[in-house]
mmCIF file with all atom_site columns, C-alpha atoms and ligand atoms in Angstrom:
data_model
loop_
_atom_site.group_PDB
_atom_site.id
_atom_site.type_symbol
_atom_site.label_atom_id
_atom_site.label_alt_id
_atom_site.label_comp_id
_atom_site.label_asym_id
_atom_site.label_entity_id
_atom_site.label_seq_id
_atom_site.pdbx_PDB_ins_code
_atom_site.Cartn_x
_atom_site.Cartn_y
_atom_site.Cartn_z
_atom_site.occupancy
_atom_site.B_iso_or_equiv
_atom_site.pdbx_formal_charge
_atom_site.auth_seq_id
_atom_site.auth_comp_id
_atom_site.auth_asym_id
_atom_site.auth_atom_id
_atom_site.pdbx_PDB_model_num
ATOM   1   C  CA  . MET A 1 1   ? 0.000  0.000  0.000   1.00 51.00 ? 1   MET A CA  1
ATOM   2   C  CA  . THR A 1 2   ? 1.371  3.416  -0.943  1.00 56.00 ? 2   THR A CA  1
ATOM   3   C  CA  . SER A 1 3   ? 0.994  6.242  1.451   1.00 61.00 ? 3   SER A CA  1
ATOM   4   C  CA  . VAL A 1 4   ? 0.945  9.891  0.393   1.00 66.00 ? 4   VAL A CA  1
ATOM   5   C  CA  . GLN A 1 5   ? 3.536  11.871 2.259   1.00 70.00 ? 5   GLN A CA  1
ATOM   6   C  CA  . THR A 1 6   ? 2.649  15.349 3.208   1.00 69.00 ? 6   THR A CA  1
ATOM   7   C  CA  . PRO A 1 7   ? 5.569  17.790 3.313   1.00 67.00 ? 7   PRO A CA  1
ATOM   8   C  CA  . PRO A 1 8   ? 6.576  18.996 6.750   1.00 68.00 ? 8   PRO A CA  1
ATOM   9   C  CA  . GLU A 1 9   ? 5.053  22.258 7.678   1.00 71.00 ? 9   GLU A CA  1
ATOM   10  C  CA  . VAL A 1 10  ? 7.380  25.117 6.857   1.00 63.00 ? 10  VAL A CA  1
ATOM   11  C  CA  . THR A 1 11  ? 7.290  28.244 8.878   1.00 64.00 ? 11  THR A CA  1
ATOM   12  C  CA  . LEU A 1 12  ? 8.771  31.242 7.133   1.00 59.00 ? 12  LEU A CA  1
ATOM   13  C  CA  . ILE A 1 13  ? 10.843 33.353 9.405   1.00 62.00 ? 13  ILE A CA  1
ATOM   14  C  CA  . ASN A 1 14  ? 11.834 36.758 8.170   1.00 58.00 ? 14  ASN A CA  1
ATOM   15  C  CA  . PRO A 1 15  ? 15.591 36.854 8.873   1.00 58.00 ? 15  PRO A CA  1
ATOM   16  C  CA  . LEU A 1 16  ? 15.625 40.617 8.660   1.00 57.00 ? 16  LEU A CA  1
ATOM   17  C  CA  . PRO A 1 17  ? 12.670 41.934 10.540  1.00 58.00 ? 17  PRO A CA  1
ATOM   18  C  CA  . ILE A 1 18  ? 11.552 45.167 9.014   1.00 56.00 ? 18  ILE A CA  1
ATOM   19  C  CA  . ASN A 1 19  ? 12.424 47.995 11.273  1.00 58.00 ? 19  ASN A CA  1
ATOM   20  C  CA  . GLN A 1 20  ? 9.471  50.249 11.596  1.00 55.00 ? 20  GLN A CA  1
ATOM   21  C  CA  . ASP A 1 21  ? 11.818 53.248 11.627  1.00 58.00 ? 21  ASP A CA  1
ATOM   22  C  CA  . SER A 1 22  ? 13.878 52.263 8.563   1.00 55.00 ? 22  SER A CA  1
ATOM   23  C  CA  . THR A 1 23  ? 12.074 54.722 6.281   1.00 60.00 ? 23  THR A CA  1
ATOM   24  C  CA  . THR A 1 24  ? 12.812 57.511 8.687   1.00 63.00 ? 24  THR A CA  1
ATOM   25  C  CA  . ASP A 1 25  ? 16.484 56.428 8.838   1.00 66.00 ? 25  ASP A CA  1
ATOM   26  C  CA  . PHE A 1 26  ? 16.681 56.469 5.054   1.00 66.00 ? 26  PHE A CA  1
ATOM   27  C  CA  . ASP A 1 27  ? 15.106 59.911 4.861   1.00 81.00 ? 27  ASP A CA  1
ATOM   28  C  CA  . MET A 1 28  ? 17.582 61.257 7.390   1.00 83.00 ? 28  MET A CA  1
ATOM   29  C  CA  . MET A 1 29  ? 20.469 59.785 5.387   1.00 80.00 ? 29  MET A CA  1
ATOM   30  C  CA  . ALA A 1 30  ? 19.169 61.232 2.100   1.00 82.00 ? 30  ALA A CA  1
ATOM   31  C  CA  . LEU A 1 31  ? 18.698 64.595 3.752   1.00 84.00 ? 31  LEU A CA  1
ATOM   32  C  CA  . THR A 1 32  ? 22.232 64.556 5.184   1.00 82.00 ? 32  THR A CA  1
ATOM   33  C  CA  . MET A 1 33  ? 23.734 63.580 1.808   1.00 77.00 ? 33  MET A CA  1
ATOM   34  C  CA  . ALA A 1 34  ? 21.799 66.359 0.067   1.00 78.00 ? 34  ALA A CA  1
ATOM   35  C  CA  . ALA A 1 35  ? 23.031 68.878 2.643   1.00 80.00 ? 35  ALA A CA  1
ATOM   36  C  CA  . LEU A 1 36  ? 26.638 67.674 2.238   1.00 76.00 ? 36  LEU A CA  1
ATOM   37  C  CA  . ARG A 1 37  ? 26.375 67.948 -1.532  1.00 73.00 ? 37  ARG A CA  1
ATOM   38  C  CA  . PHE A 1 38  ? 25.116 71.491 -1.123  1.00 69.00 ? 38  PHE A CA  1
ATOM   39  C  CA  . VAL A 1 39  ? 28.093 72.624 0.965   1.00 70.00 ? 39  VAL A CA  1
ATOM   40  C  CA  . ASN A 1 40  ? 30.675 70.452 -0.878  1.00 65.00 ? 40  ASN A CA  1
ATOM   41  C  CA  . PRO A 1 41  ? 33.545 72.806 -1.811  1.00 58.00 ? 41  PRO A CA  1
ATOM   42  C  CA  . TRP A 1 42  ? 34.579 70.531 -4.710  1.00 60.00 ? 42  TRP A CA  1
ATOM   43  C  CA  . SER A 1 43  ? 31.204 70.732 -6.399  1.00 56.00 ? 43  SER A CA  1
ATOM   44  C  CA  . VAL A 1 44  ? 31.402 71.556 -10.111 1.00 53.00 ? 44  VAL A CA  1
ATOM   45  C  CA  . GLU A 1 45  ? 29.212 74.607 -9.481  1.00 51.00 ? 45  GLU A CA  1
ATOM   46  C  CA  . ALA A 1 46  ? 32.218 76.123 -7.692  1.00 47.00 ? 46  ALA A CA  1
ATOM   47  C  CA  . LYS A 1 47  ? 34.038 76.234 -11.062 1.00 50.00 ? 47  LYS A CA  1
ATOM   48  C  CA  . ALA A 1 48  ? 32.824 79.773 -11.740 1.00 46.00 ? 48  ALA A CA  1
ATOM   49  C  CA  . GLN A 1 49  ? 34.867 81.085 -8.817  1.00 55.00 ? 49  GLN A CA  1
ATOM   50  C  CA  . TRP A 1 50  ? 38.108 79.663 -10.175 1.00 71.00 ? 50  TRP A CA  1
ATOM   51  C  CA  . SER A 1 51  ? 40.843 81.381 -12.174 1.00 71.00 ? 51  SER A CA  1
ATOM   52  C  CA  . GLU A 1 52  ? 39.941 83.345 -15.244 1.00 74.00 ? 52  GLU A CA  1
ATOM   53  C  CA  . LYS A 1 53  ? 40.836 81.646 -18.497 1.00 75.00 ? 53  LYS A CA  1
ATOM   54  C  CA  . ILE A 1 54  ? 44.078 83.115 -19.825 1.00 81.00 ? 54  ILE A CA  1
ATOM   55  C  CA  . GLU A 1 55  ? 45.931 82.860 -23.085 1.00 88.00 ? 55  GLU A CA  1
ATOM   56  C  CA  . PRO A 1 56  ? 48.307 79.859 -22.807 1.00 92.00 ? 56  PRO A CA  1
ATOM   57  C  CA  . GLY A 1 57  ? 52.036 80.598 -22.981 1.00 91.00 ? 57  GLY A CA  1
ATOM   58  C  CA  . THR A 1 58  ? 51.733 84.271 -21.961 1.00 90.00 ? 58  THR A CA  1
ATOM   59  C  CA  . PRO A 1 59  ? 53.955 85.769 -19.208 1.00 88.00 ? 59  PRO A CA  1
ATOM   60  C  CA  . GLU A 1 60  ? 51.108 85.797 -16.624 1.00 87.00 ? 60  GLU A CA  1
ATOM   61  C  CA  . ALA A 1 61  ? 50.957 82.017 -16.848 1.00 89.00 ? 61  ALA A CA  1
ATOM   62  C  CA  . LYS A 1 62  ? 54.323 81.770 -15.077 1.00 86.00 ? 62  LYS A CA  1
ATOM   63  C  CA  . ASP A 1 63  ? 52.966 83.369 -11.905 1.00 86.00 ? 63  ASP A CA  1
ATOM   64  C  CA  . ARG A 1 64  ? 49.614 81.690 -11.795 1.00 94.00 ? 64  ARG A CA  1
ATOM   65  C  CA  . VAL A 1 65  ? 48.938 79.011 -9.194  1.00 95.00 ? 65  VAL A CA  1
ATOM   66  C  CA  . ILE A 1 66  ? 46.368 76.383 -10.171 1.00 96.00 ? 66  ILE A CA  1
ATOM   67  C  CA  . THR A 1 67  ? 45.290 73.529 -7.898  1.00 96.00 ? 67  THR A CA  1
ATOM   68  C  CA  . LEU A 1 68  ? 44.785 69.918 -8.987  1.00 96.00 ? 68  LEU A CA  1
ATOM   69  C  CA  . VAL A 1 69  ? 41.085 70.207 -8.209  1.00 96.00 ? 69  VAL A CA  1
ATOM   70  C  CA  . GLU A 1 70  ? 40.801 73.104 -10.632 1.00 95.00 ? 70  GLU A CA  1
ATOM   71  C  CA  . VAL A 1 71  ? 42.719 71.154 -13.287 1.00 97.00 ? 71  VAL A CA  1
ATOM   72  C  CA  . SER A 1 72  ? 40.278 68.266 -12.878 1.00 97.00 ? 72  SER A CA  1
ATOM   73  C  CA  . ALA A 1 73  ? 37.380 70.470 -14.039 1.00 95.00 ? 73  ALA A CA  1
ATOM   74  C  CA  . HIS A 1 74  ? 39.045 70.941 -17.462 1.00 96.00 ? 74  HIS A CA  1
ATOM   75  C  CA  . ASP A 1 75  ? 38.544 67.440 -18.766 1.00 97.00 ? 75  ASP A CA  1
ATOM   76  C  CA  . THR A 1 76  ? 36.789 67.708 -22.117 1.00 97.00 ? 76  THR A CA  1
ATOM   77  C  CA  . PRO A 1 77  ? 38.113 67.893 -25.702 1.00 97.00 ? 77  PRO A CA  1
ATOM   78  C  CA  . GLN A 1 78  ? 37.006 71.560 -25.874 1.00 96.00 ? 78  GLN A CA  1
ATOM   79  C  CA  . ASP A 1 79  ? 38.606 72.445 -22.543 1.00 96.00 ? 79  ASP A CA  1
ATOM   80  C  CA  . CYS A 1 80  ? 41.510 70.140 -21.837 1.00 97.00 ? 80  CYS A CA  1
ATOM   81  C  CA  . TRP A 1 81  ? 44.193 70.802 -19.219 1.00 97.00 ? 81  TRP A CA  1
ATOM   82  C  CA  . VAL A 1 82  ? 46.940 68.419 -18.146 1.00 98.00 ? 82  VAL A CA  1
ATOM   83  C  CA  . VAL A 1 83  ? 49.695 68.566 -15.534 1.00 98.00 ? 83  VAL A CA  1
ATOM   84  C  CA  . ILE A 1 84  ? 53.225 67.706 -16.617 1.00 97.00 ? 84  ILE A CA  1
ATOM   85  C  CA  . TYR A 1 85  ? 56.035 68.031 -14.059 1.00 96.00 ? 85  TYR A CA  1
ATOM   86  C  CA  . ASP A 1 86  ? 53.900 70.218 -11.780 1.00 96.00 ? 86  ASP A CA  1
ATOM   87  C  CA  . ARG A 1 87  ? 53.053 72.686 -14.540 1.00 96.00 ? 87  ARG A CA  1
ATOM   88  C  CA  . VAL A 1 88  ? 49.567 73.098 -15.927 1.00 97.00 ? 88  VAL A CA  1
ATOM   89  C  CA  . TYR A 1 89  ? 49.027 73.132 -19.698 1.00 97.00 ? 89  TYR A CA  1
ATOM   90  C  CA  . ASP A 1 90  ? 45.927 74.015 -21.676 1.00 97.00 ? 90  ASP A CA  1
ATOM   91  C  CA  . ILE A 1 91  ? 46.248 71.680 -24.664 1.00 97.00 ? 91  ILE A CA  1
ATOM   92  C  CA  . SER A 1 92  ? 42.712 72.182 -26.048 1.00 97.00 ? 92  SER A CA  1
ATOM   93  C  CA  . THR A 1 93  ? 44.025 73.679 -29.315 1.00 96.00 ? 93  THR A CA  1
ATOM   94  C  CA  . PHE A 1 94  ? 46.877 71.181 -29.610 1.00 97.00 ? 94  PHE A CA  1
ATOM   95  C  CA  . LEU A 1 95  ? 44.859 67.948 -29.452 1.00 98.00 ? 95  LEU A CA  1
ATOM   96  C  CA  . ASP A 1 96  ? 44.387 67.692 -33.223 1.00 97.00 ? 96  ASP A CA  1
ATOM   97  C  CA  . GLU A 1 97  ? 48.003 68.700 -33.940 1.00 96.00 ? 97  GLU A CA  1
ATOM   98  C  CA  . HIS A 1 98  ? 49.622 66.193 -31.583 1.00 98.00 ? 98  HIS A CA  1
ATOM   99  C  CA  . PRO A 1 99  ? 51.802 63.734 -33.564 1.00 96.00 ? 99  PRO A CA  1
ATOM   100 C  CA  . GLY A 1 100 ? 50.813 60.988 -31.119 1.00 96.00 ? 100 GLY A CA  1
ATOM   101 C  CA  . GLY A 1 101 ? 47.090 61.692 -31.658 1.00 97.00 ? 101 GLY A CA  1
ATOM   102 C  CA  . ALA A 1 102 ? 44.345 63.379 -29.640 1.00 98.00 ? 102 ALA A CA  1
ATOM   103 C  CA  . GLU A 1 103 ? 42.961 60.195 -28.061 1.00 97.00 ? 103 GLU A CA  1
ATOM   104 C  CA  . ILE A 1 104 ? 46.086 59.409 -26.087 1.00 97.00 ? 104 ILE A CA  1
ATOM   105 C  CA  . MET A 1 105 ? 46.198 62.906 -24.601 1.00 97.00 ? 105 MET A CA  1
ATOM   106 C  CA  . LEU A 1 106 ? 42.483 62.945 -23.792 1.00 98.00 ? 106 LEU A CA  1
ATOM   107 C  CA  . GLU A 1 107 ? 43.056 60.016 -21.446 1.00 97.00 ? 107 GLU A CA  1
ATOM   108 C  CA  . TYR A 1 108 ? 44.873 62.515 -19.249 1.00 98.00 ? 108 TYR A CA  1
ATOM   109 C  CA  . ALA A 1 109 ? 42.417 65.389 -19.590 1.00 98.00 ? 109 ALA A CA  1
ATOM   110 C  CA  . GLY A 1 110 ? 42.098 67.052 -16.194 1.00 98.00 ? 110 GLY A CA  1
ATOM   111 C  CA  . ARG A 1 111 ? 44.833 64.822 -14.743 1.00 98.00 ? 111 ARG A CA  1
ATOM   112 C  CA  . ASP A 1 112 ? 48.542 64.370 -14.242 1.00 98.00 ? 112 ASP A CA  1
ATOM   113 C  CA  . ALA A 1 113 ? 50.244 63.214 -17.460 1.00 98.00 ? 113 ALA A CA  1
ATOM   114 C  CA  . SER A 1 114 ? 53.884 63.445 -16.297 1.00 96.00 ? 114 SER A CA  1
ATOM   115 C  CA  . THR A 1 115 ? 54.764 59.755 -16.369 1.00 95.00 ? 115 THR A CA  1
ATOM   116 C  CA  . ALA A 1 116 ? 52.844 59.178 -19.644 1.00 96.00 ? 116 ALA A CA  1
ATOM   117 C  CA  . PHE A 1 117 ? 54.644 62.121 -21.256 1.00 96.00 ? 117 PHE A CA  1
ATOM   118 C  CA  . ARG A 1 118 ? 58.004 60.916 -19.994 1.00 93.00 ? 118 ARG A CA  1
ATOM   119 C  CA  . SER A 1 119 ? 57.566 57.283 -20.943 1.00 94.00 ? 119 SER A CA  1
ATOM   120 C  CA  . SER A 1 120 ? 56.515 58.146 -24.514 1.00 94.00 ? 120 SER A CA  1
ATOM   121 C  CA  . GLY A 1 121 ? 60.106 59.252 -25.104 1.00 90.00 ? 121 GLY A CA  1
ATOM   122 C  CA  . HIS A 1 122 ? 59.332 62.815 -26.154 1.00 94.00 ? 122 HIS A CA  1
ATOM   123 C  CA  . SER A 1 123 ? 62.131 64.746 -27.818 1.00 93.00 ? 123 SER A CA  1
ATOM   124 C  CA  . LYS A 1 124 ? 63.717 67.998 -26.587 1.00 92.00 ? 124 LYS A CA  1
ATOM   125 C  CA  . ALA A 1 125 ? 61.537 69.785 -29.168 1.00 94.00 ? 125 ALA A CA  1
ATOM   126 C  CA  . ALA A 1 126 ? 58.402 68.299 -27.556 1.00 94.00 ? 126 ALA A CA  1
ATOM   127 C  CA  . ASN A 1 127 ? 59.612 69.487 -24.137 1.00 93.00 ? 127 ASN A CA  1
ATOM   128 C  CA  . LYS A 1 128 ? 60.173 72.934 -25.601 1.00 93.00 ? 128 LYS A CA  1
ATOM   129 C  CA  . ALA A 1 129 ? 56.710 72.878 -27.226 1.00 94.00 ? 129 ALA A CA  1
ATOM   130 C  CA  . LEU A 1 130 ? 55.151 72.620 -23.751 1.00 95.00 ? 130 LEU A CA  1
ATOM   131 C  CA  . GLU A 1 131 ? 55.895 76.327 -23.144 1.00 95.00 ? 131 GLU A CA  1
ATOM   132 C  CA  . ARG A 1 132 ? 53.275 77.348 -25.698 1.00 96.00 ? 132 ARG A CA  1
ATOM   133 C  CA  . PHE A 1 133 ? 50.535 75.797 -23.615 1.00 97.00 ? 133 PHE A CA  1
ATOM   134 C  CA  . LEU A 1 134 ? 51.512 76.849 -20.097 1.00 97.00 ? 134 LEU A CA  1
ATOM   135 C  CA  . VAL A 1 135 ? 48.666 78.338 -18.024 1.00 96.00 ? 135 VAL A CA  1
ATOM   136 C  CA  . GLY A 1 136 ? 50.050 77.967 -14.482 1.00 96.00 ? 136 GLY A CA  1
ATOM   137 C  CA  . GLU A 1 137 ? 51.825 75.874 -11.875 1.00 95.00 ? 137 GLU A CA  1
ATOM   138 C  CA  . LEU A 1 138 ? 50.649 73.699 -8.984  1.00 96.00 ? 138 LEU A CA  1
ATOM   139 C  CA  . PRO A 1 139 ? 50.820 75.097 -5.440  1.00 96.00 ? 139 PRO A CA  1
ATOM   140 C  CA  . MET A 1 140 ? 53.911 73.940 -3.543  1.00 94.00 ? 140 MET A CA  1
ATOM   141 C  CA  . HIS A 1 141 ? 51.997 71.404 -1.421  1.00 95.00 ? 141 HIS A CA  1
ATOM   142 C  CA  . GLU A 1 142 ? 50.752 69.597 -4.540  1.00 96.00 ? 142 GLU A CA  1
ATOM   143 C  CA  . ARG A 1 143 ? 54.066 69.378 -6.382  1.00 95.00 ? 143 ARG A CA  1
ATOM   144 C  CA  . MET A 1 144 ? 55.978 66.165 -6.987  1.00 93.00 ? 144 MET A CA  1
ATOM   145 C  CA  . TYR A 1 145 ? 58.785 67.160 -9.338  1.00 93.00 ? 145 TYR A CA  1
ATOM   146 C  CA  . ARG A 1 146 ? 59.796 70.745 -8.690  1.00 91.00 ? 146 ARG A CA  1
ATOM   147 C  CA  . ARG A 1 147 ? 60.273 71.232 -4.974  1.00 86.00 ? 147 ARG A CA  1
ATOM   148 C  CA  . PRO A 1 148 ? 62.992 73.524 -3.629  1.00 84.00 ? 148 PRO A CA  1
ATOM   149 C  CA  . GLY A 1 149 ? 65.870 71.365 -2.449  1.00 83.00 ? 149 GLY A CA  1
ATOM   150 C  CA  . GLY A 1 150 ? 64.263 68.226 -3.896  1.00 80.00 ? 150 GLY A CA  1
ATOM   151 C  CA  . MET A 1 151 ? 65.999 65.870 -6.322  1.00 78.00 ? 151 MET A CA  1
ATOM   152 C  CA  . ARG A 1 152 ? 65.379 66.918 -9.917  1.00 79.00 ? 152 ARG A CA  1
ATOM   153 C  CA  . LEU A 1 153 ? 64.948 64.425 -12.761 1.00 79.00 ? 153 LEU A CA  1
ATOM   154 C  CA  . SER A 1 154 ? 67.771 65.248 -15.160 1.00 75.00 ? 154 SER A CA  1
ATOM   155 C  CA  . ASP A 1 155 ? 65.500 65.436 -18.225 1.00 75.00 ? 155 ASP A CA  1
ATOM   156 C  CA  . ILE A 1 156 ? 62.739 67.688 -16.989 1.00 79.00 ? 156 ILE A CA  1
ATOM   157 C  CA  . PRO A 1 157 ? 62.767 71.125 -18.623 1.00 75.00 ? 157 PRO A CA  1
ATOM   158 C  CA  . GLU A 1 158 ? 63.820 74.211 -16.580 1.00 74.00 ? 158 GLU A CA  1
HETATM 159 C  C1  . HEM B 2 .   ? 51.271 69.098 -23.980 1.00 69.07 ? 1   HEM B C1  1
HETATM 160 C  C2  . HEM B 2 .   ? 51.691 67.868 -23.982 1.00 69.07 ? 1   HEM B C2  1
HETATM 161 C  C3  . HEM B 2 .   ? 52.361 67.197 -25.154 1.00 69.07 ? 1   HEM B C3  1
HETATM 162 C  C4  . HEM B 2 .   ? 53.140 67.714 -26.145 1.00 69.07 ? 1   HEM B C4  1
HETATM 163 C  C5  . HEM B 2 .   ? 53.545 69.182 -26.354 1.00 69.07 ? 1   HEM B C5  1
HETATM 164 C  C6  . HEM B 2 .   ? 53.510 66.617 -27.004 1.00 69.07 ? 1   HEM B C6  1
HETATM 165 C  C7  . HEM B 2 .   ? 54.274 66.733 -28.140 1.00 69.07 ? 1   HEM B C7  1
HETATM 166 C  C8  . HEM B 2 .   ? 54.649 65.692 -28.954 1.00 69.07 ? 1   HEM B C8  1
HETATM 167 C  C9  . HEM B 2 .   ? 55.524 65.796 -30.100 1.00 69.07 ? 1   HEM B C9  1
HETATM 168 C  C10 . HEM B 2 .   ? 56.168 67.096 -30.602 1.00 69.07 ? 1   HEM B C10 1
HETATM 169 C  C11 . HEM B 2 .   ? 55.666 64.567 -30.634 1.00 69.07 ? 1   HEM B C11 1
HETATM 170 C  C12 . HEM B 2 .   ? 56.528 64.176 -31.863 1.00 69.07 ? 1   HEM B C12 1
HETATM 171 C  C13 . HEM B 2 .   ? 57.712 63.365 -31.408 1.00 69.07 ? 1   HEM B C13 1
HETATM 172 C  C14 . HEM B 2 .   ? 58.670 64.148 -30.532 1.00 69.07 ? 1   HEM B C14 1
HETATM 173 O  O1  . HEM B 2 .   ? 59.126 65.237 -30.938 1.00 69.07 ? 1   HEM B O1  1
HETATM 174 O  O2  . HEM B 2 .   ? 58.932 63.682 -29.401 1.00 69.07 ? 1   HEM B O2  1
HETATM 175 C  C15 . HEM B 2 .   ? 54.861 63.667 -29.818 1.00 69.07 ? 1   HEM B C15 1
HETATM 176 C  C16 . HEM B 2 .   ? 54.733 62.334 -30.035 1.00 69.07 ? 1   HEM B C16 1
HETATM 177 C  C17 . HEM B 2 .   ? 54.061 61.461 -29.199 1.00 69.07 ? 1   HEM B C17 1
HETATM 178 N  N1  . HEM B 2 .   ? 53.377 61.774 -28.062 1.00 69.07 ? 1   HEM B N1  1
HETATM 179 FE FE1 . HEM B 2 .   ? 53.160 63.618 -27.300 1.00 69.07 ? 1   HEM B FE1 1
HETATM 180 N  N2  . HEM B 2 .   ? 52.984 65.464 -26.516 1.00 69.07 ? 1   HEM B N2  1
HETATM 181 C  C18 . HEM B 2 .   ? 52.281 65.788 -25.384 1.00 69.07 ? 1   HEM B C18 1
HETATM 182 C  C19 . HEM B 2 .   ? 51.609 64.935 -24.554 1.00 69.07 ? 1   HEM B C19 1
HETATM 183 C  C20 . HEM B 2 .   ? 51.555 63.579 -24.685 1.00 69.07 ? 1   HEM B C20 1
HETATM 184 C  C21 . HEM B 2 .   ? 50.940 62.694 -23.761 1.00 69.07 ? 1   HEM B C21 1
HETATM 185 C  C22 . HEM B 2 .   ? 50.235 63.106 -22.456 1.00 69.07 ? 1   HEM B C22 1
HETATM 186 C  C23 . HEM B 2 .   ? 51.071 61.464 -24.243 1.00 69.07 ? 1   HEM B C23 1
HETATM 187 C  C24 . HEM B 2 .   ? 50.548 60.276 -23.551 1.00 69.07 ? 1   HEM B C24 1
HETATM 188 C  C25 . HEM B 2 .   ? 51.013 59.114 -23.583 1.00 69.07 ? 1   HEM B C25 1
HETATM 189 C  C26 . HEM B 2 .   ? 51.805 61.557 -25.504 1.00 69.07 ? 1   HEM B C26 1
HETATM 190 C  C27 . HEM B 2 .   ? 52.151 60.514 -26.338 1.00 69.07 ? 1   HEM B C27 1
HETATM 191 C  C28 . HEM B 2 .   ? 52.871 60.621 -27.511 1.00 69.07 ? 1   HEM B C28 1
HETATM 192 C  C29 . HEM B 2 .   ? 53.251 59.497 -28.349 1.00 69.07 ? 1   HEM B C29 1
HETATM 193 C  C30 . HEM B 2 .   ? 52.897 58.021 -28.110 1.00 69.07 ? 1   HEM B C30 1
HETATM 194 C  C31 . HEM B 2 .   ? 53.991 60.024 -29.396 1.00 69.07 ? 1   HEM B C31 1
HETATM 195 C  C32 . HEM B 2 .   ? 54.659 59.239 -30.514 1.00 69.07 ? 1   HEM B C32 1
HETATM 196 C  C33 . HEM B 2 .   ? 53.868 59.280 -31.777 1.00 69.07 ? 1   HEM B C33 1
HETATM 197 C  C34 . HEM B 2 .   ? 54.567 58.484 -32.883 1.00 69.07 ? 1   HEM B C34 1
HETATM 198 O  O3  . HEM B 2 .   ? 55.807 58.452 -32.903 1.00 69.07 ? 1   HEM B O3  1
HETATM 199 O  O4  . HEM B 2 .   ? 53.862 57.938 -33.696 1.00 69.07 ? 1   HEM B O4  1
HETATM 200 N  N3  . HEM B 2 .   ? 52.086 62.875 -25.729 1.00 69.07 ? 1   HEM B N3  1
HETATM 201 N  N4  . HEM B 2 .   ? 54.265 64.389 -28.821 1.00 69.07 ? 1   HEM B N4  1
#
């Protein structure tokens, strides 16, 4: 005789009991994040307060201090800055002229390109060409290559 087995009774236990206050917690978190975003000094909206755009390679560029955070806001093909050996270059007009192509330089838009520039084996002429695009220099506390009393790489331009 065959007997029909009934499955054992299963009681579902919610392993994570829903906290009645979880919605309130979430709202508080969202509110805090929104407030932080509002006061965030790095917000892109702050861009308007940063340095005026100047003509690259002009004498004022030598005295202008530009922070890494400001450089990072210039990261498009129309407005492309890079840092090479602690100096800031606006290469927006050079992208299409670059013998190595625009794509490779755009990877460094808004960022430090020193090691990429160095390891591509650029000539002395390429180092000299940098001057045309100079718009400023990093503040002392953000520099890696040109610190007073620091060791200088022999091949970085004056
Ligand atoms: C403002 C910055 C730059 C300037 C003025 C510049 C200038 C030049 C110049 C004049 C050349 C021709 C070869 C030479 O004279 O050395 C060249 C080639 C090249 N550059 Fe740049 N460059 C810059 C940034 C970069 C960056 C960030 C990269 C990234 C990796 C790069 C990668 C290359 C490569 C791969 C070549 C070789 C192209 C070939 O031989 O086919 N360059 N660059």
